[in-house]
Coordinates of C-alpha atoms in Angstrom, one line a residue:
Chain A
M73 CA -6.5 17.4 2.9
A74 CA -5.0 16.5 -1.2
I75 CA -2.9 14.1 -2.1
T76 CA -1.1 14.0 -5.2
S77 CA 1.3 11.8 -7.1
S78 CA 2.4 10.4 -10.3
L79 CA 0.0 6.9 -11.1
N80 CA 3.5 5.0 -11.4
D81 CA 3.7 5.6 -7.8
L82 CA 0.3 4.3 -6.8
S83 CA -1.9 2.4 -9.2
L84 CA -5.4 3.8 -10.0
A85 CA -6.6 0.3 -8.3
E86 CA -4.2 1.1 -5.5
L87 CA -6.1 4.3 -5.0
F88 CA -9.4 3.0 -5.4
Q89 CA -8.5 0.6 -2.3
L90 CA -7.5 3.6 -0.1
I91 CA -10.4 5.5 -1.1
E92 CA -12.5 2.7 -0.1
Y93 CA -10.8 1.8 3.3
R94 CA -10.5 5.2 4.6
R95 CA -14.0 6.4 3.4
K96 CA -12.9 9.0 1.9
S97 CA -15.6 11.6 0.0
G98 CA -13.8 13.9 -2.6
C99 CA -12.9 14.5 -5.6
L100 CA -9.8 12.8 -7.7
R101 CA -8.3 14.3 -10.4
I102 CA -6.6 12.1 -13.1
S103 CA -4.3 13.9 -16.0
T104 CA -3.1 11.9 -18.5
L105 CA 0.2 12.6 -19.8
P106 CA 2.5 12.0 -22.9
N107 CA 4.3 9.0 -22.6
S108 CA 7.0 7.0 -24.9
L109 CA 3.9 5.4 -26.6
A110 CA 2.5 8.7 -27.0
P111 CA 5.0 11.4 -26.9
E112 CA 2.7 14.5 -28.5
A113 CA -0.5 13.4 -26.8
K114 CA -2.2 15.9 -25.3
T115 CA -3.0 16.0 -21.4
Y116 CA -6.8 15.2 -20.2
H117 CA -8.3 15.8 -17.1
Y118 CA -10.7 13.2 -15.7
Y119 CA -12.6 13.7 -12.3
I120 CA -14.1 11.1 -10.6
W121 CA -16.4 11.7 -7.4
F122 CA -16.6 9.3 -4.0
Q123 CA -18.7 9.6 -1.2
Q124 CA -18.0 7.8 1.8
G125 CA -15.6 5.6 0.5
R126 CA -18.2 4.7 -2.8
F127 CA -17.7 5.6 -6.2
V128 CA -20.7 8.1 -7.5
A129 CA -19.8 9.7 -10.7
A130 CA -16.8 10.5 -13.1
V131 CA -17.1 13.1 -15.6
N132 CA -14.2 14.7 -18.1
R133 CA -15.3 18.1 -17.1
L134 CA -15.5 20.6 -14.6
D135 CA -18.9 22.7 -15.6
G136 CA -21.3 20.4 -13.9
Q137 CA -23.0 19.4 -17.4
G138 CA -21.8 16.0 -17.8
L139 CA -24.8 14.1 -17.0
V140 CA -27.2 16.6 -18.7
S141 CA -25.4 16.1 -21.9
E142 CA -25.3 12.4 -21.6
I143 CA -29.4 12.4 -21.3
T144 CA -29.8 15.2 -24.0
K145 CA -27.4 13.1 -26.4
R146 CA -29.5 10.2 -25.9
G147 CA -32.8 12.3 -26.7
W148 CA -34.5 11.2 -23.6
L149 CA -34.8 14.6 -22.5
S150 CA -34.7 18.1 -24.5
Q151 CA -32.2 20.5 -23.5
R152 CA -35.2 23.2 -22.6
V153 CA -36.6 20.8 -20.1
V154 CA -33.4 19.4 -18.7
E155 CA -32.5 23.0 -17.9
R156 CA -35.9 24.1 -16.4
L157 CA -35.8 21.1 -14.2
S158 CA -32.3 21.5 -13.1
S159 CA -32.9 24.7 -12.0
R160 CA -35.6 23.7 -9.8
C161 CA -33.4 20.4 -8.2
P162 CA -33.1 21.0 -4.4
A163 CA -29.9 21.4 -3.1
K164 CA -27.7 18.3 -2.3
M165 CA -30.3 16.1 -4.3
P166 CA -28.5 14.3 -6.6
L167 CA -30.0 15.4 -10.5
G168 CA -30.6 11.8 -11.3
V169 CA -32.7 11.2 -8.4
Y170 CA -34.7 14.5 -9.1
F171 CA -35.4 13.3 -12.3
K172 CA -36.5 10.2 -11.3
I173 CA -38.7 12.1 -9.0
Q174 CA -40.5 14.1 -11.2
G175 CA -40.9 10.9 -13.5
V176 CA -39.2 11.9 -16.4
L177 CA -36.2 9.2 -16.0
Q178 CA -36.8 5.9 -15.2
S179 CA -34.4 3.5 -13.1
E180 CA -33.3 1.9 -16.4
Q181 CA -31.9 4.9 -18.0
L182 CA -30.4 5.9 -14.4
H183 CA -28.7 2.7 -14.4
L184 CA -27.4 3.1 -17.9
L185 CA -26.2 6.5 -17.3
F186 CA -24.2 5.1 -14.1
S187 CA -22.7 2.6 -16.3
T188 CA -21.2 5.0 -18.9
Q189 CA -19.5 6.9 -15.8
L190 CA -18.2 3.4 -14.5
R191 CA -16.8 2.9 -17.6
Q192 CA -15.4 5.9 -18.0
A193 CA -13.7 5.3 -14.8
A194 CA -12.7 1.6 -15.7
S195 CA -10.8 3.1 -19.1
L196 CA -8.6 5.2 -17.1
F197 CA -7.5 1.9 -15.3
E198 CA -4.8 1.7 -18.7
V199 CA -3.3 5.0 -18.5
Q200 CA 0.3 4.6 -19.0
A201 CA 1.4 8.1 -18.0
G202 CA -0.3 10.2 -15.4
E203 CA -0.7 12.4 -11.9
F204 CA -3.4 12.3 -9.9
N205 CA -4.8 15.1 -7.1
L206 CA -7.0 13.7 -4.6
D207 CA -8.8 16.2 -3.0
T208 CA -11.1 15.5 0.2
N209 CA -12.5 19.1 0.9
V210 CA -14.4 19.4 -2.3
P211 CA -18.2 19.4 -2.0
L212 CA -20.4 16.7 -4.5
P213 CA -21.2 17.8 -8.0
W214 CA -24.9 16.7 -6.9
N215 CA -25.6 18.0 -11.5
E216 CA -23.3 15.0 -12.1
V217 CA -24.7 12.7 -9.5
T218 CA -27.1 9.7 -10.7
G219 CA -28.2 8.7 -6.9
L220 CA -26.7 5.2 -7.7
S221 CA -23.1 4.2 -6.1
L222 CA -20.9 1.4 -6.1
R223 CA -17.8 0.2 -3.8
S224 CA -14.7 1.5 -5.1
L225 CA -13.2 -1.7 -4.5
D226 CA -15.8 -3.4 -6.7
V227 CA -15.2 -0.7 -9.1
A228 CA -11.4 -1.3 -9.2
L229 CA -11.9 -5.2 -9.4
G230 CA -14.5 -5.0 -11.9
A231 CA -12.0 -2.5 -14.2
L232 CA -9.1 -4.6 -13.2
R233 CA -11.1 -7.9 -15.0
M234 CA -11.8 -6.2 -17.9
L235 CA -8.2 -4.8 -18.3
N236 CA -6.6 -5.6 -21.8
N237 CA -3.4 -4.0 -21.5
W238 CA -1.8 -4.0 -17.8
Q239 CA 1.4 -2.1 -19.0
A240 CA 0.1 0.6 -16.3
L241 CA 0.3 -1.7 -13.3
A242 CA 3.5 -3.4 -14.5
E243 CA 5.2 -2.2 -11.4
A244 CA 2.6 -3.0 -8.9
L245 CA 1.9 -6.6 -9.5
P246 CA 3.6 -9.1 -7.1
D247 CA 6.8 -10.7 -8.3
P248 CA 6.5 -14.3 -9.7
S249 CA 9.0 -15.5 -6.7
L250 CA 6.7 -14.7 -4.4
A251 CA 3.8 -16.3 -2.7
I252 CA 0.3 -15.0 -1.2
Q253 CA -0.7 -15.6 2.2
S254 CA -4.4 -15.2 3.2
R255 CA -5.2 -12.2 5.9
G256 CA -7.4 -14.4 7.9
V257 CA -11.1 -13.2 8.6
I258 CA -12.6 -12.4 5.3
Q259 CA -15.2 -9.0 6.8
Q260 CA -16.4 -7.9 3.4
K261 CA -17.7 -9.8 0.3
C262 CA -15.8 -9.6 -2.6
R263 CA -16.5 -10.1 -6.3
L264 CA -13.8 -12.4 -7.7
N265 CA -14.0 -14.7 -11.0
A266 CA -12.9 -18.4 -10.9
L267 CA -9.3 -17.8 -11.4
D268 CA -9.2 -15.6 -8.6
W269 CA -10.6 -18.3 -6.7
Q270 CA -8.3 -20.8 -7.8
V271 CA -5.5 -18.7 -6.8
W272 CA -7.1 -17.8 -3.4
E273 CA -6.5 -21.6 -2.7
F274 CA -2.9 -21.4 -2.6
A275 CA -3.1 -18.4 0.1
Q276 CA -0.6 -20.4 2.5
G277 CA 2.4 -18.7 1.3
T278 CA 4.0 -21.8 0.6
V279 CA 3.9 -21.7 -3.5
A280 CA 5.5 -18.9 -5.8
L281 CA 3.4 -17.6 -8.1
K282 CA 5.3 -18.7 -10.8
N283 CA 4.9 -22.4 -9.7
I284 CA 0.9 -21.8 -9.2
A285 CA 1.0 -20.8 -12.9
R286 CA 2.3 -24.3 -13.6
Q287 CA -0.1 -26.0 -11.4
L288 CA -2.6 -23.9 -13.2
N289 CA -1.6 -24.4 -16.3
Q290 CA -1.7 -20.6 -16.8
S291 CA 0.6 -17.9 -17.5
V292 CA 2.6 -16.3 -14.7
E293 CA 0.9 -12.7 -16.0
K294 CA -2.3 -14.1 -15.3
I295 CA -1.7 -15.5 -12.1
Q296 CA 0.1 -12.1 -11.1
Q297 CA -2.9 -10.2 -12.2
A298 CA -5.0 -12.9 -10.0
A299 CA -3.1 -12.3 -7.4
F300 CA -2.9 -8.6 -7.6
R301 CA -6.9 -8.9 -7.5
L302 CA -6.9 -10.4 -4.3
V303 CA -4.2 -8.1 -2.7
L304 CA -6.3 -5.5 -3.5
A305 CA -9.8 -7.0 -2.2
G306 CA -7.2 -7.3 1.0
L307 CA -7.6 -11.1 1.0
V308 CA -4.2 -11.8 0.9
E309 CA -0.6 -10.1 1.2
E310 CA 2.1 -11.1 -0.9
V311 CA 4.9 -12.9 1.3
P312 CA 8.2 -14.4 0.5
V313 CA 7.6 -18.4 -0.2
T314 CA 8.2 -20.2 3.4
R315 CA 8.2 -23.9 3.5
P316 CA 4.6 -26.0 4.1
T317 CA 4.0 -26.9 7.2
A318 CA 2.9 -30.9 8.0
D319 CA -0.6 -29.4 8.5
Q320 CA -1.1 -27.6 5.4
K321 CA 0.2 -30.5 3.9
I322 CA -2.2 -32.6 5.4
R323 CA -5.2 -30.4 4.6
S324 CA -4.5 -29.2 1.2
T325 CA -2.4 -32.2 -0.7
N326 CA -2.9 -30.0 -3.9
L327 CA -0.4 -27.4 -2.5
I328 CA 2.3 -29.7 -1.9
V329 CA 5.4 -28.7 -3.7
E330 CA 8.5 -30.4 -3.6
P331 CA 11.3 -28.2 -1.8
S332 CA 13.7 -28.4 -4.5
T333 CA 10.9 -26.3 -6.7
L334 CA 10.8 -23.5 -4.3
E335 CA 13.0 -20.6 -5.4
T336 CA 13.3 -18.9 -2.1
V337 CA 12.6 -20.8 0.9
A338 CA 13.0 -19.2 4.4
E339 CA 14.4 -21.4 7.0
S340 CA 12.5 -22.1 9.8
N341 CA 15.5 -22.5 12.2
E342 CA 14.6 -19.8 15.0
V343 CA 18.0 -17.8 15.6
E344 CA 19.4 -18.0 19.1
K345 CA 19.5 -14.6 20.1
P346 CA 20.5 -13.9 23.6
K347 CA 17.6 -12.9 26.0
V348 CA 18.2 -9.6 27.8
S349 CA 16.7 -8.7 31.3
A350 CA 14.3 -6.3 32.4
S351 CA 16.6 -4.1 34.3
F352 CA 18.5 -3.9 31.5
L353 CA 15.8 -2.5 29.5
Q354 CA 14.7 -0.2 32.3
N355 CA 18.7 1.4 32.4
L356 CA 18.1 1.8 28.8
V357 CA 14.5 3.5 29.0
S358 CA 16.0 5.7 32.0
F359 CA 18.6 6.4 29.5
L360 CA 16.9 7.6 26.5
R361 CA 14.1 9.4 28.5
S362 CA 17.4 11.9 29.9
Q363 CA 18.2 12.1 26.0
A364 CA 14.9 12.8 24.6
Chain B
M296 CA 28.6 -7.7 27.9
E297 CA 24.8 -7.5 27.7
V298 CA 23.3 -6.4 24.2
L299 CA 20.5 -5.4 22.6
R300 CA 20.5 -5.6 18.7
I301 CA 17.8 -3.5 16.7
V302 CA 17.3 -3.7 13.5
I303 CA 16.7 -0.1 11.6
T304 CA 15.2 -1.0 8.0
G305 CA 12.8 1.0 5.2
A306 CA 13.1 1.9 1.4
V307 CA 15.7 3.9 -0.2
G308 CA 16.2 7.2 1.5
A309 CA 14.2 6.8 4.4
G310 CA 16.8 8.0 6.8
K311 CA 18.1 5.0 8.0
T312 CA 22.0 5.6 8.1
T313 CA 21.2 9.0 9.4
L314 CA 19.3 8.0 12.3
I315 CA 22.0 5.6 13.4
R316 CA 24.6 8.2 13.1
T317 CA 22.7 10.7 14.9
I318 CA 22.5 8.0 18.1
S319 CA 25.6 6.1 17.8
E320 CA 28.8 6.9 19.8
I321 CA 31.0 5.6 17.7
Q322 CA 31.7 6.6 13.8
V323 CA 28.9 4.6 12.0
V324 CA 30.6 1.9 10.3
D325 CA 29.0 2.5 6.9
T326 CA 29.1 0.7 3.7
D327 CA 27.8 3.2 1.1
R328 CA 28.9 3.0 -1.7
Q329 CA 28.2 5.0 -4.7
A330 CA 24.5 4.7 -6.3
T331 CA 24.5 3.4 -10.0
D332 CA 21.1 2.8 -10.4
E333 CA 17.8 4.6 -10.1
T334 CA 18.8 5.8 -7.0
A335 CA 21.6 7.8 -7.7
L336 CA 19.1 10.3 -8.2
L337 CA 17.9 10.4 -4.7
K338 CA 21.1 10.3 -3.1
P339 CA 24.9 10.3 -4.3
T340 CA 25.2 7.1 -2.2
T341 CA 23.7 4.4 -0.7
T342 CA 23.9 1.6 2.0
V343 CA 25.3 -1.9 0.1
A344 CA 25.8 -4.2 3.1
F345 CA 24.8 -2.5 6.5
D346 CA 25.4 0.2 9.0
F347 CA 26.3 -0.4 12.1
G348 CA 26.2 2.1 15.0
R349 CA 26.4 1.4 19.3
L350 CA 25.1 3.1 22.0
T351 CA 26.8 2.3 25.4
F352 CA 24.2 3.6 28.6
A353 CA 25.8 1.9 31.2
P354 CA 28.9 -0.6 32.1
N355 CA 28.5 -3.9 30.4
Q356 CA 25.3 -2.9 28.5
A357 CA 24.7 -1.4 25.2
L358 CA 22.4 -0.9 22.2
H359 CA 23.5 -2.3 18.7
L360 CA 21.8 -0.9 15.6
Y361 CA 22.0 -2.1 12.2
G362 CA 21.2 -0.4 9.4
T363 CA 19.6 -2.5 6.3
P364 CA 19.8 -1.3 3.0
G365 CA 17.1 -0.3 1.2
Q366 CA 17.2 -2.1 -2.4
A367 CA 15.5 -5.8 -2.6
R368 CA 18.6 -7.0 -4.5
F369 CA 19.9 -7.1 -1.0
D370 CA 17.4 -9.2 0.7
F371 CA 19.7 -11.8 1.9
I372 CA 21.4 -8.6 4.1
W373 CA 17.9 -8.1 5.5
D374 CA 17.4 -11.8 6.2
I375 CA 20.8 -12.3 8.1
L376 CA 20.2 -9.0 10.0
I377 CA 16.3 -9.5 11.0
Q378 CA 17.0 -12.8 12.4
K379 CA 19.2 -11.4 14.7
A380 CA 17.6 -8.7 16.0
H381 CA 15.4 -8.3 19.1
A382 CA 13.2 -5.7 17.6
Y383 CA 13.1 -3.5 14.7
I384 CA 12.1 0.3 13.3
F385 CA 10.8 0.3 10.2
L386 CA 11.1 3.9 8.3
V387 CA 9.0 5.4 6.0
D388 CA 9.3 8.8 4.0
A389 CA 5.9 10.2 4.0
H390 CA 6.2 12.5 1.4
R391 CA 7.3 10.2 -1.0
P392 CA 4.7 8.0 -1.9
Q393 CA 6.8 6.6 -4.7
D394 CA 8.6 4.4 -1.9
F395 CA 5.1 3.1 -0.3
R396 CA 4.7 -0.1 -2.6
S397 CA 8.6 -1.1 -1.6
G398 CA 8.3 -0.1 1.7
R399 CA 5.1 -2.3 2.2
R400 CA 7.4 -5.4 0.4
I401 CA 10.0 -4.6 3.0
L402 CA 7.7 -4.7 5.9
S403 CA 5.9 -8.1 4.6
F404 CA 9.1 -9.6 4.2
M405 CA 10.4 -8.7 7.8
N406 CA 7.2 -9.7 9.4
Q407 CA 7.3 -13.0 7.9
R408 CA 10.9 -13.4 9.0
A409 CA 10.7 -12.3 12.2
K410 CA 7.5 -12.0 14.6
I411 CA 9.6 -9.1 17.0
P412 CA 8.5 -6.0 18.6
M413 CA 8.7 -3.1 15.9
L414 CA 7.5 0.1 15.3
I415 CA 6.9 2.5 12.3
G416 CA 8.7 5.7 11.8
L417 CA 7.2 8.1 9.8
T418 CA 10.1 10.7 8.4
H419 CA 9.6 14.2 7.1
M420 CA 5.8 14.6 8.2
D421 CA 6.5 18.2 8.1
C422 CA 7.1 18.4 4.5
P423 CA 4.5 19.8 1.8
G424 CA 3.0 16.8 -0.1
A425 CA 3.3 14.8 3.4
W426 CA 0.6 11.9 3.6
D427 CA -1.1 11.5 6.9
L428 CA -0.5 8.5 9.1
D429 CA -3.5 6.3 8.0
D430 CA -3.2 7.2 4.3
I431 CA 0.1 5.9 4.9
A432 CA -1.0 2.7 6.9
L433 CA -3.2 1.5 4.2
A434 CA -0.6 2.2 1.6
L435 CA 1.4 -0.2 3.4
G436 CA -1.2 -2.9 3.7
L437 CA -1.9 -2.1 7.5
F438 CA -5.6 -2.0 7.1
D439 CA -6.7 -2.9 10.7
E440 CA -6.3 0.1 12.8
A441 CA -6.3 -2.1 16.3
T442 CA -4.1 -4.8 15.4
R443 CA -1.5 -2.6 13.3
P444 CA 2.1 -1.7 15.0
A445 CA 2.6 1.4 16.7
M446 CA 3.2 4.6 13.9
V447 CA 5.6 7.6 15.4
P448 CA 6.8 10.9 13.3
I449 CA 10.6 10.8 13.9
N450 CA 12.9 13.1 12.8
P451 CA 15.9 11.1 12.2
T452 CA 18.4 14.1 12.4
Q453 CA 17.6 15.2 16.1
P454 CA 19.1 12.9 18.6
S455 CA 15.9 13.8 21.3
S456 CA 13.3 12.5 18.3
V457 CA 15.5 9.5 17.7
S458 CA 15.7 8.8 21.5
Q459 CA 12.0 9.1 21.9
A460 CA 11.7 6.7 19.2
L461 CA 13.9 4.1 20.8
M462 CA 12.3 4.6 24.0
R463 CA 8.8 3.5 22.4
L464 CA 10.3 0.4 21.1
V465 CA 11.7 -0.4 24.2
Q466 CA 8.5 -0.2 25.8
E467 CA 7.0 -2.5 23.2
L468 CA 9.6 -4.9 24.0
M469 CA 8.8 -5.0 27.6
K470 CA 5.9 -6.8 26.9
A471 CA 7.2 -9.2 24.5
P472 CA 8.3 -12.3 26.2
V473 CA 12.4 -11.7 25.5
L474 CA 13.2 -10.9 28.9
N475 CA 15.3 -13.2 31.4

């Protein structure tokens, strides 16, 4: 099955999250489009490959020569040797692994090649206008695979940490008037930086991001970006601000904010609503069943 | 009169007004106005306050349906409606991934404001480009399959489909402690 849309609708970071959580295998094609800043720009295609939710390769061509061209460009092997060895590589074995078994490439060299692919994928996080197509029905191009892989979420979080231009993600960032709330149990290890952890300390849903920025003496944009990384990592969700409970105040005195500083405060008053009887619901079910 | 209040919510164009019109016994009291922002690209009018429909199924027993506006600038109306609701249906258009992000924010808002039974209705599942159920769940921020709400395909234009979804919601409600 393939899903297609615009990167304005779903950012690359959110796509990587989807791929990780759904353990998808296949190819994510990114096509850049001309935009307001570069109206004459050409369309370029990039291909990112995943296996069981993990990033395994990224190339900008479909002829299966991306990895070998990197190897020959660096002068590690001649074109003749690469061609001879490639033709002997067993089916469904990563070419990088085969070269290592043959003793013509070392682990460090494979890591370098993999890092190059990672950098190429990371650069796509800045694409301002583009479309994506995620096709889970295509086989892995073993010629492009080093044999190394990385959790897609780690690739996305790493790319976001290096990102200079966040324009492409402007719509995806949590609104400054919202707060973040912990999702509870953390099931997977996540690589977070110091600011991410500082923002995480506010994940009680009681402080708006703009007020977190004030308390941490950071720009609102930086806090939005950190909150986005936490959302992406599945650690928190963005929520409207609520009044802190007494328990939260005791546990974390540094999070106390005066109610007057809160922009939107959910009232804790439960609206009294009339209860409905079991017989009422039974009648309704019977009625609906007759209509269904 | 014993009344059950159900809110129908979701992003712009998800099918909220259509669903209420399909099942209501009265002319739906709607507050649709000409769309003036990006919503106009999607449909000529949009709900600015709320829709109201009614279904009387027994003497002195009725279902009241309230449709929320889809746009976030009307979130004060979401708040008013959800606080008084017994349950709600969150509609998602499965072939409009551009709405998943705003849908996630609506869902988060509703969940935080009211802990009441709900289900997610997936519209346009038969359209080209429709995402599958599990992908939509993730796009809505529902990571845990075991704890996420029920998700059912629904055609807001078909009375039988709407009745089935409502029946499923009422069954969820029967598990919840709101009974006399």
